[in-house]
mmCIF file of C-alpha atoms and ligand atoms in Angstrom:
data_model
loop_
_atom_site.group_PDB
_atom_site.id
_atom_site.type_symbol
_atom_site.label_atom_id
_atom_site.label_comp_id
_atom_site.label_asym_id
_atom_site.label_seq_id
_atom_site.Cartn_x
_atom_site.Cartn_y
_atom_site.Cartn_z
ATOM 1 C CA MET A 1 17.119 -32.402 20.984
ATOM 2 C CA LYS A 2 19.368 -29.327 20.076
ATOM 3 C CA ILE A 3 17.049 -26.636 17.786
ATOM 4 C CA GLY A 4 19.204 -23.111 16.234
ATOM 5 C CA ILE A 5 16.110 -20.646 15.456
ATOM 6 C CA VAL A 6 16.468 -17.804 12.830
ATOM 7 C CA CYS A 7 14.303 -14.892 13.336
ATOM 8 C CA TYR A 8 14.508 -10.597 13.783
ATOM 9 C CA PRO A 9 15.273 -10.272 16.932
ATOM 10 C CA THR A 10 12.773 -7.065 17.332
ATOM 11 C CA PHE A 11 10.144 -6.001 18.718
ATOM 12 C CA GLY A 12 7.991 -7.094 15.893
ATOM 13 C CA GLY A 13 5.358 -10.777 15.977
ATOM 14 C CA SER A 14 7.166 -13.212 14.202
ATOM 15 C CA GLY A 15 10.317 -12.136 16.366
ATOM 16 C CA VAL A 16 8.035 -12.931 19.630
ATOM 17 C CA VAL A 17 6.376 -16.284 18.684
ATOM 18 C CA ALA A 18 10.157 -17.037 17.741
ATOM 19 C CA THR A 19 12.294 -16.247 21.112
ATOM 20 C CA GLU A 20 8.258 -17.231 23.136
ATOM 21 C CA LEU A 21 8.930 -20.539 21.139
ATOM 22 C CA GLY A 22 12.936 -20.787 21.951
ATOM 23 C CA LYS A 23 11.873 -20.472 25.332
ATOM 24 C CA ALA A 24 9.412 -22.618 25.503
ATOM 25 C CA LEU A 25 11.340 -25.320 24.020
ATOM 26 C CA ALA A 26 14.242 -25.032 26.815
ATOM 27 C CA ALA A 27 12.126 -25.304 29.274
ATOM 28 C CA ASN A 28 11.104 -28.218 27.832
ATOM 29 C CA GLY A 29 14.649 -29.193 27.782
ATOM 30 C CA HIS A 30 15.366 -29.068 24.691
ATOM 31 C CA GLN A 31 18.647 -27.290 23.911
ATOM 32 C CA VAL A 32 17.969 -24.094 21.777
ATOM 33 C CA HIS A 33 20.587 -21.593 19.920
ATOM 34 C CA PHE A 34 19.471 -18.508 18.737
ATOM 35 C CA ILE A 35 20.976 -16.919 15.476
ATOM 36 C CA THR A 36 20.332 -13.804 14.697
ATOM 37 C CA TYR A 37 22.364 -10.168 14.533
ATOM 38 C CA SER A 38 21.199 -9.265 18.099
ATOM 39 C CA GLN A 39 19.727 -10.468 21.262
ATOM 40 C CA PRO A 40 15.915 -10.892 21.034
ATOM 41 C CA ALA A 41 13.808 -8.373 22.662
ATOM 42 C CA ARG A 42 12.127 -11.263 25.010
ATOM 43 C CA LEU A 43 15.710 -13.164 25.261
ATOM 44 C CA ASP A 44 16.035 -11.602 28.811
ATOM 45 C CA PHE A 45 16.927 -14.160 30.931
ATOM 46 C CA PHE A 46 19.680 -17.031 31.622
ATOM 47 C CA SER A 47 18.962 -20.345 31.303
ATOM 48 C CA ALA A 48 21.333 -23.493 30.736
ATOM 49 C CA ASN A 49 19.649 -25.048 27.196
ATOM 50 C CA LEU A 50 19.517 -20.923 26.217
ATOM 51 C CA PHE A 51 22.296 -19.723 23.312
ATOM 52 C CA TYR A 52 22.936 -16.546 21.978
ATOM 53 C CA HIS A 53 24.915 -16.644 18.359
ATOM 54 C CA GLU A 54 25.503 -12.880 17.113
ATOM 55 C CA VAL A 55 25.140 -12.522 13.512
ATOM 56 C CA SER A 56 27.776 -9.624 12.559
ATOM 57 C CA ILE A 57 28.263 -8.480 9.628
ATOM 58 C CA SER A 58 32.022 -6.491 8.135
ATOM 59 C CA LYS A 59 31.136 -2.571 6.707
ATOM 60 C CA TYR A 60 33.171 -2.338 3.665
ATOM 61 C CA PRO A 61 33.033 0.546 1.987
ATOM 62 C CA LEU A 62 32.786 -1.131 -1.471
ATOM 63 C CA PHE A 63 29.134 -2.458 0.030
ATOM 64 C CA ASP A 64 26.419 -0.155 0.153
ATOM 65 C CA PHE A 65 24.574 -2.843 1.203
ATOM 66 C CA PRO A 66 26.766 -5.192 3.574
ATOM 67 C CA PRO A 67 25.335 -8.933 1.974
ATOM 68 C CA TYR A 68 23.875 -9.696 5.819
ATOM 69 C CA GLU A 69 21.773 -13.755 4.651
ATOM 70 C CA LEU A 70 26.019 -14.013 3.400
ATOM 71 C CA ALA A 71 27.019 -13.368 7.018
ATOM 72 C CA LEU A 72 23.716 -15.279 8.965
ATOM 73 C CA ALA A 73 24.726 -18.228 6.696
ATOM 74 C CA SER A 74 27.683 -18.551 7.281
ATOM 75 C CA LYS A 75 27.257 -18.307 10.325
ATOM 76 C CA LEU A 76 24.645 -20.393 10.577
ATOM 77 C CA VAL A 77 27.290 -22.822 9.261
ATOM 78 C CA ASP A 78 29.100 -23.208 12.098
ATOM 79 C CA VAL A 79 26.873 -23.011 14.050
ATOM 80 C CA ILE A 80 25.200 -26.214 12.945
ATOM 81 C CA ARG A 81 28.703 -28.251 12.568
ATOM 82 C CA PHE A 82 29.992 -27.164 16.474
ATOM 83 C CA GLU A 83 26.984 -27.341 18.016
ATOM 84 C CA LYS A 84 25.916 -30.448 16.134
ATOM 85 C CA LEU A 85 22.364 -29.358 15.819
ATOM 86 C CA ASP A 86 19.323 -31.600 15.450
ATOM 87 C CA LEU A 87 17.667 -28.642 13.086
ATOM 88 C CA LEU A 88 17.063 -25.641 11.812
ATOM 89 C CA HIS A 89 13.534 -23.538 12.300
ATOM 90 C CA VAL A 90 13.160 -20.009 10.839
ATOM 91 C CA HIS A 91 10.650 -17.449 11.602
ATOM 92 C CA TYR A 92 9.977 -15.448 8.840
ATOM 93 C CA ALA A 93 11.148 -16.281 4.955
ATOM 94 C CA ILE A 94 12.824 -13.140 3.903
ATOM 95 C CA PRO A 95 15.853 -13.646 4.124
ATOM 96 C CA HIS A 96 15.573 -16.555 6.776
ATOM 97 C CA ALA A 97 14.868 -18.674 4.447
ATOM 98 C CA SER A 98 17.019 -18.728 1.267
ATOM 99 C CA ALA A 99 20.077 -17.814 4.130
ATOM 100 C CA ALA A 100 19.127 -21.999 5.744
ATOM 101 C CA TYR A 101 18.684 -23.272 2.043
ATOM 102 C CA MET A 102 22.340 -21.505 1.477
ATOM 103 C CA ALA A 103 23.256 -22.685 4.844
ATOM 104 C CA LYS A 104 21.984 -26.275 4.287
ATOM 105 C CA GLU A 105 24.118 -26.531 1.161
ATOM 106 C CA ILE A 106 27.388 -25.658 2.259
ATOM 107 C CA LEU A 107 26.837 -28.248 4.936
ATOM 108 C CA LYS A 108 26.270 -30.950 2.439
ATOM 109 C CA THR A 109 29.665 -30.889 1.335
ATOM 110 C CA TYR A 110 30.645 -31.991 5.339
ATOM 111 C CA GLY A 111 28.178 -34.709 4.849
ATOM 112 C CA ILE A 112 26.271 -32.788 6.881
ATOM 113 C CA PRO A 113 22.474 -32.873 6.933
ATOM 114 C CA ILE A 114 20.448 -30.008 8.511
ATOM 115 C CA PRO A 115 16.685 -30.302 8.236
ATOM 116 C CA VAL A 116 14.902 -26.736 7.969
ATOM 117 C CA VAL A 117 11.469 -26.063 9.035
ATOM 118 C CA THR A 118 10.362 -22.793 7.643
ATOM 119 C CA THR A 119 7.480 -20.355 9.756
ATOM 120 C CA LEU A 120 5.806 -18.157 7.915
ATOM 121 C CA HIS A 121 4.304 -15.190 9.598
ATOM 122 C CA GLY A 122 2.330 -12.743 7.255
ATOM 123 C CA THR A 123 4.010 -9.948 5.889
ATOM 124 C CA ASP A 124 6.518 -11.953 4.158
ATOM 125 C CA ILE A 125 3.969 -13.804 2.420
ATOM 126 C CA THR A 126 0.951 -10.246 1.909
ATOM 127 C CA LEU A 127 3.042 -7.674 1.710
ATOM 128 C CA VAL A 128 7.191 -8.291 0.928
ATOM 129 C CA GLY A 129 7.239 -11.964 -0.450
ATOM 130 C CA LYS A 130 4.420 -10.778 -3.486
ATOM 131 C CA ASP A 131 6.996 -8.505 -4.417
ATOM 132 C CA PRO A 132 8.230 -9.317 -7.984
ATOM 133 C CA SER A 133 11.796 -8.477 -6.713
ATOM 134 C CA TYR A 134 11.896 -11.137 -4.403
ATOM 135 C CA ASN A 135 9.337 -14.138 -5.938
ATOM 136 C CA PRO A 136 11.171 -16.535 -7.442
ATOM 137 C CA VAL A 137 13.434 -16.504 -3.940
ATOM 138 C CA VAL A 138 10.560 -16.743 -1.751
ATOM 139 C CA THR A 139 9.079 -20.157 -3.258
ATOM 140 C CA PHE A 140 12.100 -21.499 -4.189
ATOM 141 C CA SER A 141 13.791 -21.060 -0.407
ATOM 142 C CA ILE A 142 9.781 -22.276 0.619
ATOM 143 C CA ASN A 143 9.873 -24.920 -1.531
ATOM 144 C CA GLN A 144 13.015 -26.207 -0.667
ATOM 145 C CA SER A 145 12.892 -26.293 3.370
ATOM 146 C CA ASP A 146 12.133 -29.865 4.863
ATOM 147 C CA GLY A 147 9.018 -28.548 6.601
ATOM 148 C CA VAL A 148 6.287 -25.226 6.130
ATOM 149 C CA THR A 149 3.977 -24.279 8.808
ATOM 150 C CA ALA A 150 2.465 -21.198 8.920
ATOM 151 C CA VAL A 151 0.071 -19.212 11.550
ATOM 152 C CA SER A 152 -3.088 -19.440 10.201
ATOM 153 C CA GLN A 153 -5.318 -21.783 7.837
ATOM 154 C CA HIS A 154 -5.496 -17.799 5.519
ATOM 155 C CA LEU A 155 -1.898 -17.083 5.317
ATOM 156 C CA LYS A 156 -1.475 -20.923 4.280
ATOM 157 C CA GLU A 157 -4.334 -20.130 1.760
ATOM 158 C CA ASP A 158 -2.804 -16.972 0.124
ATOM 159 C CA THR A 159 1.165 -18.578 0.180
ATOM 160 C CA LEU A 160 -0.818 -21.109 -1.543
ATOM 161 C CA SER A 161 -2.846 -18.761 -4.116
ATOM 162 C CA HIS A 162 0.691 -17.067 -4.953
ATOM 163 C CA PHE A 163 3.687 -18.939 -5.039
ATOM 164 C CA ASN A 164 4.223 -22.147 -6.304
ATOM 165 C CA ILE A 165 3.980 -24.452 -4.239
ATOM 166 C CA VAL A 166 5.521 -27.607 -3.960
ATOM 167 C CA LYS A 167 5.349 -27.802 -0.337
ATOM 168 C CA ASP A 168 2.422 -29.063 2.371
ATOM 169 C CA ILE A 169 1.913 -26.689 4.790
ATOM 170 C CA LYS A 170 1.262 -27.798 8.074
ATOM 171 C CA VAL A 171 -1.118 -24.397 10.449
ATOM 172 C CA ILE A 172 0.309 -23.887 13.865
ATOM 173 C CA PRO A 173 -1.223 -20.846 15.155
ATOM 174 C CA ASN A 174 0.825 -18.178 17.519
ATOM 175 C CA PHE A 175 0.501 -19.278 20.981
ATOM 176 C CA ILE A 176 -0.133 -17.223 24.087
ATOM 177 C CA ASP A 177 1.874 -18.357 28.367
ATOM 178 C CA LEU A 178 -1.349 -17.332 30.459
ATOM 179 C CA SER A 179 0.732 -16.921 33.477
ATOM 180 C CA ARG A 180 2.568 -14.342 32.019
ATOM 181 C CA PHE A 181 -0.993 -12.574 31.239
ATOM 182 C CA SER A 182 -2.915 -13.462 34.110
ATOM 183 C CA LEU A 183 -2.832 -10.694 36.044
ATOM 184 C CA LYS A 184 -4.437 -8.650 38.563
ATOM 185 C CA PRO A 185 -5.244 -4.491 36.855
ATOM 186 C CA ARG A 186 -2.644 -2.675 38.926
ATOM 187 C CA GLU A 187 -5.150 -0.179 40.878
ATOM 188 C CA HIS A 188 -2.935 2.791 40.725
ATOM 189 C CA PHE A 189 -2.368 2.582 36.967
ATOM 190 C CA LYS A 190 -5.952 2.756 35.259
ATOM 191 C CA LYS A 191 -7.012 6.172 38.284
ATOM 192 C CA ALA A 192 -3.309 7.536 36.799
ATOM 193 C CA ILE A 193 -4.552 6.753 32.844
ATOM 194 C CA ALA A 194 -8.474 7.019 34.064
ATOM 195 C CA PRO A 195 -8.955 9.393 36.849
ATOM 196 C CA GLY A 196 -12.481 9.771 36.063
ATOM 197 C CA ASP A 197 -12.968 6.303 36.095
ATOM 198 C CA GLU A 198 -13.634 6.233 32.391
ATOM 199 C CA ARG A 199 -13.492 3.086 30.663
ATOM 200 C CA ILE A 200 -9.622 1.931 28.821
ATOM 201 C CA LEU A 201 -9.596 1.662 25.120
ATOM 202 C CA ILE A 202 -5.893 -0.149 23.503
ATOM 203 C CA HIS A 203 -4.025 -0.174 20.532
ATOM 204 C CA THR A 204 -0.460 -1.898 20.631
ATOM 205 C CA SER A 205 1.804 -2.356 16.909
ATOM 206 C CA ASN A 206 4.619 -1.492 15.625
ATOM 207 C CA PHE A 207 2.314 2.039 13.917
ATOM 208 C CA ARG A 208 3.208 0.700 9.826
ATOM 209 C CA ARG A 209 0.252 1.323 7.347
ATOM 210 C CA VAL A 210 -0.932 -1.631 7.389
ATOM 211 C CA LYS A 211 -2.011 -1.706 10.754
ATOM 212 C CA ARG A 212 -4.886 1.752 10.340
ATOM 213 C CA THR A 213 -3.983 3.918 13.394
ATOM 214 C CA GLY A 214 -5.730 6.885 12.052
ATOM 215 C CA ASP A 215 -8.530 4.571 11.842
ATOM 216 C CA VAL A 216 -8.047 3.675 15.479
ATOM 217 C CA ILE A 217 -7.962 7.440 16.683
ATOM 218 C CA ARG A 218 -11.694 8.272 14.326
ATOM 219 C CA ILE A 219 -12.990 4.230 16.017
ATOM 220 C CA PHE A 220 -12.236 6.729 19.404
ATOM 221 C CA GLN A 221 -12.925 9.822 18.580
ATOM 222 C CA LYS A 222 -16.725 8.441 17.482
ATOM 223 C CA ILE A 223 -17.301 6.078 20.636
ATOM 224 C CA GLN A 224 -15.879 9.096 23.264
ATOM 225 C CA GLU A 225 -19.171 11.303 21.503
ATOM 226 C CA LYS A 226 -20.881 8.735 23.895
ATOM 227 C CA ILE A 227 -18.411 7.275 26.617
ATOM 228 C CA PRO A 228 -16.246 8.633 28.325
ATOM 229 C CA CYS A 229 -12.972 7.337 27.674
ATOM 230 C CA LYS A 230 -9.023 7.675 27.140
ATOM 231 C CA LEU A 231 -7.026 5.542 24.793
ATOM 232 C CA LEU A 232 -3.628 3.761 24.898
ATOM 233 C CA MET A 233 -1.401 3.733 22.413
ATOM 234 C CA VAL A 234 1.438 1.037 22.622
ATOM 235 C CA GLY A 235 4.557 1.088 20.574
ATOM 236 C CA ASP A 236 6.177 2.959 18.178
ATOM 237 C CA GLY A 237 7.215 2.453 14.029
ATOM 238 C CA PRO A 238 6.872 5.202 10.731
ATOM 239 C CA ASP A 239 3.224 5.987 10.661
ATOM 240 C CA ARG A 240 2.847 7.271 14.971
ATOM 241 C CA VAL A 241 3.906 11.053 14.057
ATOM 242 C CA ASN A 242 0.279 10.672 11.520
ATOM 243 C CA ALA A 243 -1.639 8.971 14.394
ATOM 244 C CA GLU A 244 -0.404 12.306 17.081
ATOM 245 C CA GLN A 245 -1.118 15.025 14.403
ATOM 246 C CA LEU A 246 -4.762 13.442 13.833
ATOM 247 C CA CYS A 247 -5.437 13.502 17.387
ATOM 248 C CA ARG A 248 -4.469 17.560 17.485
ATOM 249 C CA ASP A 249 -6.742 17.123 14.807
ATOM 250 C CA LEU A 250 -9.072 16.315 15.636
ATOM 251 C CA GLU A 251 -9.180 17.607 19.325
ATOM 252 C CA VAL A 252 -8.743 14.686 21.286
ATOM 253 C CA CYS A 253 -4.986 14.781 22.020
ATOM 254 C CA GLN A 254 -5.916 15.639 26.320
ATOM 255 C CA ASP A 255 -7.092 11.729 26.140
ATOM 256 C CA VAL A 256 -4.647 9.852 24.161
ATOM 257 C CA ARG A 257 -1.873 8.661 25.365
ATOM 258 C CA PHE A 258 1.718 7.581 22.635
ATOM 259 C CA LEU A 259 3.584 5.206 25.199
ATOM 260 C CA GLY A 260 6.192 4.496 22.719
ATOM 261 C CA LYS A 261 7.336 0.605 23.005
ATOM 262 C CA GLN A 262 6.812 -1.326 26.273
ATOM 263 C CA ASP A 263 8.117 -4.487 27.462
ATOM 264 C CA ALA A 264 5.763 -5.568 30.326
ATOM 265 C CA ILE A 265 2.733 -4.677 27.241
ATOM 266 C CA GLU A 266 0.289 -7.457 30.159
ATOM 267 C CA GLU A 267 0.807 -4.779 32.818
ATOM 268 C CA ILE A 268 -0.847 -2.353 30.306
ATOM 269 C CA LEU A 269 -2.934 -4.596 28.554
ATOM 270 C CA SER A 270 -5.120 -5.395 32.142
ATOM 271 C CA VAL A 271 -5.798 -2.420 32.867
ATOM 272 C CA ALA A 272 -7.893 -1.603 29.490
ATOM 273 C CA ASP A 273 -11.164 -2.101 28.366
ATOM 274 C CA LEU A 274 -11.368 -2.692 24.878
ATOM 275 C CA PHE A 275 -8.827 -3.545 22.588
ATOM 276 C CA MET A 276 -8.538 -2.182 18.860
ATOM 277 C CA ILE A 277 -6.478 -3.953 15.675
ATOM 278 C CA PRO A 278 -8.612 -2.336 12.026
ATOM 279 C CA SER A 279 -5.480 -4.044 10.535
ATOM 280 C CA GLU A 280 -5.259 -4.000 6.274
ATOM 281 C CA SER A 281 -4.258 -7.159 6.707
ATOM 282 C CA GLU A 282 -3.238 -9.903 9.568
ATOM 283 C CA SER A 283 -2.157 -13.315 9.085
ATOM 284 C CA PHE A 284 -2.331 -13.840 13.407
ATOM 285 C CA GLY A 285 -2.956 -11.283 15.534
ATOM 286 C CA LEU A 286 -0.268 -11.468 17.778
ATOM 287 C CA ALA A 287 -1.086 -8.203 19.540
ATOM 288 C CA ALA A 288 -5.162 -9.302 20.146
ATOM 289 C CA LEU A 289 -3.623 -12.331 21.397
ATOM 290 C CA GLU A 290 -2.034 -11.158 23.979
ATOM 291 C CA ALA A 291 -5.419 -8.651 24.864
ATOM 292 C CA MET A 292 -7.809 -11.085 24.793
ATOM 293 C CA ALA A 293 -5.440 -13.651 27.152
ATOM 294 C CA CYS A 294 -6.046 -10.148 29.108
ATOM 295 C CA SER A 295 -9.291 -10.535 29.488
ATOM 296 C CA VAL A 296 -9.525 -7.515 27.169
ATOM 297 C CA PRO A 297 -12.330 -7.736 23.903
ATOM 298 C CA VAL A 298 -11.627 -7.262 20.600
ATOM 299 C CA ILE A 299 -12.775 -5.244 17.365
ATOM 300 C CA SER A 300 -10.393 -5.642 14.101
ATOM 301 C CA SER A 301 -11.817 -5.968 10.253
ATOM 302 C CA ASN A 302 -11.940 -9.421 9.585
ATOM 303 C CA VAL A 303 -8.840 -9.356 7.434
ATOM 304 C CA GLY A 304 -6.534 -12.636 6.706
ATOM 305 C CA GLY A 305 -6.702 -14.466 10.047
ATOM 306 C CA LEU A 306 -8.959 -12.543 12.348
ATOM 307 C CA PRO A 307 -11.277 -14.461 12.219
ATOM 308 C CA GLU A 308 -9.806 -17.396 13.296
ATOM 309 C CA LEU A 309 -9.136 -15.804 16.672
ATOM 310 C CA ASN A 310 -11.786 -13.317 16.904
ATOM 311 C CA VAL A 311 -15.133 -14.459 17.141
ATOM 312 C CA ASP A 312 -17.851 -11.780 16.528
ATOM 313 C CA GLY A 313 -20.389 -11.616 18.502
ATOM 314 C CA VAL A 314 -18.321 -13.395 21.475
ATOM 315 C CA THR A 315 -14.721 -12.053 21.753
ATOM 316 C CA GLY A 316 -15.557 -9.031 19.978
ATOM 317 C CA PHE A 317 -16.934 -7.570 16.197
ATOM 318 C CA LEU A 318 -15.040 -8.141 12.798
ATOM 319 C CA ASP A 319 -15.828 -5.673 10.721
ATOM 320 C CA ASP A 320 -14.642 -4.444 7.048
ATOM 321 C CA VAL A 321 -11.102 -2.690 6.930
ATOM 322 C CA GLY A 322 -12.499 0.813 7.086
ATOM 323 C CA ASP A 323 -15.328 0.501 8.304
ATOM 324 C CA ILE A 324 -14.897 2.975 11.271
ATOM 325 C CA GLU A 325 -18.694 3.709 11.971
ATOM 326 C CA ASN A 326 -19.621 0.200 12.029
ATOM 327 C CA MET A 327 -16.214 -0.409 14.162
ATOM 328 C CA ALA A 328 -16.849 2.292 16.686
ATOM 329 C CA GLN A 329 -20.871 1.515 17.310
ATOM 330 C CA HIS A 330 -19.944 -2.335 17.951
ATOM 331 C CA ALA A 331 -17.068 -1.096 20.526
ATOM 332 C CA ILE A 332 -20.042 0.662 22.167
ATOM 333 C CA TYR A 333 -21.960 -1.719 22.348
ATOM 334 C CA ILE A 334 -19.562 -3.756 24.735
ATOM 335 C CA LEU A 335 -18.667 -0.864 26.792
ATOM 336 C CA GLU A 336 -21.735 1.389 27.250
ATOM 337 C CA ASP A 337 -22.722 -1.805 29.810
ATOM 338 C CA ASN A 338 -21.689 -3.828 32.559
ATOM 339 C CA ALA A 339 -22.114 -6.696 32.773
ATOM 340 C CA ARG A 340 -22.715 -6.907 28.842
ATOM 341 C CA LEU A 341 -18.311 -5.961 29.052
ATOM 342 C CA ASP A 342 -18.026 -8.326 31.261
ATOM 343 C CA THR A 343 -19.348 -11.071 29.365
ATOM 344 C CA PHE A 344 -17.280 -9.954 26.671
ATOM 345 C CA LYS A 345 -14.054 -10.042 28.919
ATOM 346 C CA SER A 346 -14.836 -13.663 30.093
ATOM 347 C CA ALA A 347 -15.526 -14.523 26.472
ATOM 348 C CA ALA A 348 -11.847 -12.787 25.102
ATOM 349 C CA LEU A 349 -9.810 -14.523 27.830
ATOM 350 C CA ALA A 350 -11.427 -18.383 27.257
ATOM 351 C CA ARG A 351 -10.975 -17.766 23.668
ATOM 352 C CA ALA A 352 -7.106 -17.400 24.537
ATOM 353 C CA LYS A 353 -6.795 -20.199 26.306
ATOM 354 C CA GLU A 354 -7.480 -22.625 23.361
ATOM 355 C CA PHE A 355 -4.510 -20.525 22.366
ATOM 356 C CA GLU A 356 -2.278 -21.397 25.151
ATOM 357 C CA LEU A 357 0.914 -22.369 25.096
ATOM 358 C CA SER A 358 1.086 -26.169 26.628
ATOM 359 C CA LEU A 359 -1.322 -26.248 23.426
ATOM 360 C CA ILE A 360 0.583 -25.810 20.808
ATOM 361 C CA LEU A 361 3.999 -26.642 22.427
ATOM 362 C CA PRO A 362 4.246 -30.453 21.253
ATOM 363 C CA LEU A 363 2.551 -28.911 17.270
ATOM 364 C CA TYR A 364 6.268 -27.601 17.222
ATOM 365 C CA GLU A 365 7.821 -29.946 18.412
ATOM 366 C CA GLN A 366 5.695 -33.562 17.518
ATOM 367 C CA TYR A 367 6.319 -31.393 13.868
ATOM 368 C CA TYR A 368 9.856 -31.213 14.461
ATOM 369 C CA GLN A 369 10.262 -34.948 14.641
ATOM 370 C CA GLU A 370 8.315 -35.815 11.669
ATOM 371 C CA VAL A 371 10.505 -33.567 10.032
ATOM 372 C CA ILE A 372 13.825 -34.742 11.341
ATOM 373 C CA ASP A 373 12.007 -38.924 11.067
ATOM 374 C CA THR A 374 11.423 -37.657 6.758
ATOM 375 C CA VAL A 375 15.653 -35.838 6.499
ATOM 376 C CA ASN A 376 16.813 -38.950 8.114
ATOM 377 C CA GLU A 377 14.744 -41.298 6.010
ATOM 378 C CA LYS A 378 16.055 -39.903 2.727
ATOM 379 C CA THR A 379 19.661 -39.849 3.833
ATOM 380 C CA ASP A 380 19.722 -43.160 4.076
ATOM 381 C CA THR A 381 18.214 -44.615 0.857
HETATM 382 O O1 LIG B 1 2.315 -7.088 12.306
HETATM 383 C C1 LIG B 1 3.791 -7.400 12.153
HETATM 384 O O2 LIG B 1 3.755 -6.480 11.554
HETATM 385 C C2 LIG B 1 4.895 -7.816 12.730
HETATM 386 C C3 LIG B 1 4.737 -8.838 11.845
HETATM 387 C C4 LIG B 1 6.068 -9.994 11.730
HETATM 388 O O3 LIG B 1 6.170 -10.138 11.266
HETATM 389 O O4 LIG B 1 6.571 -9.402 12.939
HETATM 390 O O5 LIG B 1 4.076 -9.716 12.682
HETATM 391 C C5 LIG B 1 3.930 -11.229 11.696
HETATM 392 O O6 LIG B 1 4.034 -12.515 12.014
HETATM 393 C C6 LIG B 1 3.003 -12.231 13.215
HETATM 394 C C7 LIG B 1 3.094 -13.583 14.826
HETATM 395 O O7 LIG B 1 2.969 -14.255 13.800
HETATM 396 C C8 LIG B 1 0.932 -12.671 13.531
HETATM 397 O O8 LIG B 1 0.562 -12.208 14.475
HETATM 398 C C9 LIG B 1 0.655 -10.900 12.926
HETATM 399 O O9 LIG B 1 -0.341 -11.299 12.835
HETATM 400 C C10 LIG B 1 2.137 -10.480 11.692
HETATM 401 N N1 LIG B 1 1.183 -9.360 11.238
HETATM 402 C C11 LIG B 1 0.915 -9.501 9.655
HETATM 403 O O10 LIG B 1 0.127 -10.401 8.721
HETATM 404 C C12 LIG B 1 0.642 -7.794 9.349
#
């Protein structure tokens, strides 16, 4: 199959899922064309089946806001026509689904039908999409897609309750390549972070408000009153300065390290004992799955798709958003006993295995074929 993939080429979850999916499809013999405004962060190697087409946006003095969506739609028309793609898979509804719709309409004038699959990742629905200024376009372009997937049952229900969607939405969860995440902890790194053999806690995110990084610091402070520990804060974003300030205010700076954006996240996760994700909303929680794949139990909020991943009392705990006290108590419960910590670690890894790439990839491949067949049937009649 020849597949076009559109995504945000950044460290964000949707971009990571799209890039890892493209790499896995290419390894499975498909030809994959990424169409984005810069090289996806994780598309870092050469493969005969992988192609990258850059969308360049001209900057004219007249444009306060360069029309990215138009440049993307034009590039899509070009790539689909000349590379003879079988299917276009766009990740994140805004503005990718509407650009895909525009490209599809233009391609009709060339007599080229192109099946379009849109994957909803979360913030495209829960934060941005619900904004009334985007709602009509989001609703329309989801309905115009030939196939729609959501990364959790919760996101599917949320989408159906907030938008007038007539399309069936297929749930295909996030996935993990366990071969990349099954690393032995690097002892020298562990020693550097926790020289006194303290427990290591970790949070990874894009430091947006929705991630509640302040809660992470507050929970850590409470845990630290009972258990010697260190905290690694990985990633970057608008709330990082506030999180750093909070560490100063709570006088925990000496035990918290802000590492910024990191490529080899698996090396850092593999030395950790507990992952914290107290988000306000989280459609799936790929960051938590990555931690679990490194045998790290999870303290999370009980929102969105997190309960579909984190099993309460087994792979970690789920508490109400903002319930710092219970999150800290649950973290202490996991960390205070070596045998108990080991049990949680094994359970986290076992759960992560249920989301292994080899199990999820065929779901996408089958769905692509179904969508192509349906579009072909419609074109024939
Ligand atoms: O978490 C983010 O802010 C990034 C965001 C994205 O779209 O890049 O992640 C979303 O998509 C991920 C991949 O499907 C999900 O695992 C994350 O849960 C989801 N984030 C939110 O819903 C906040």
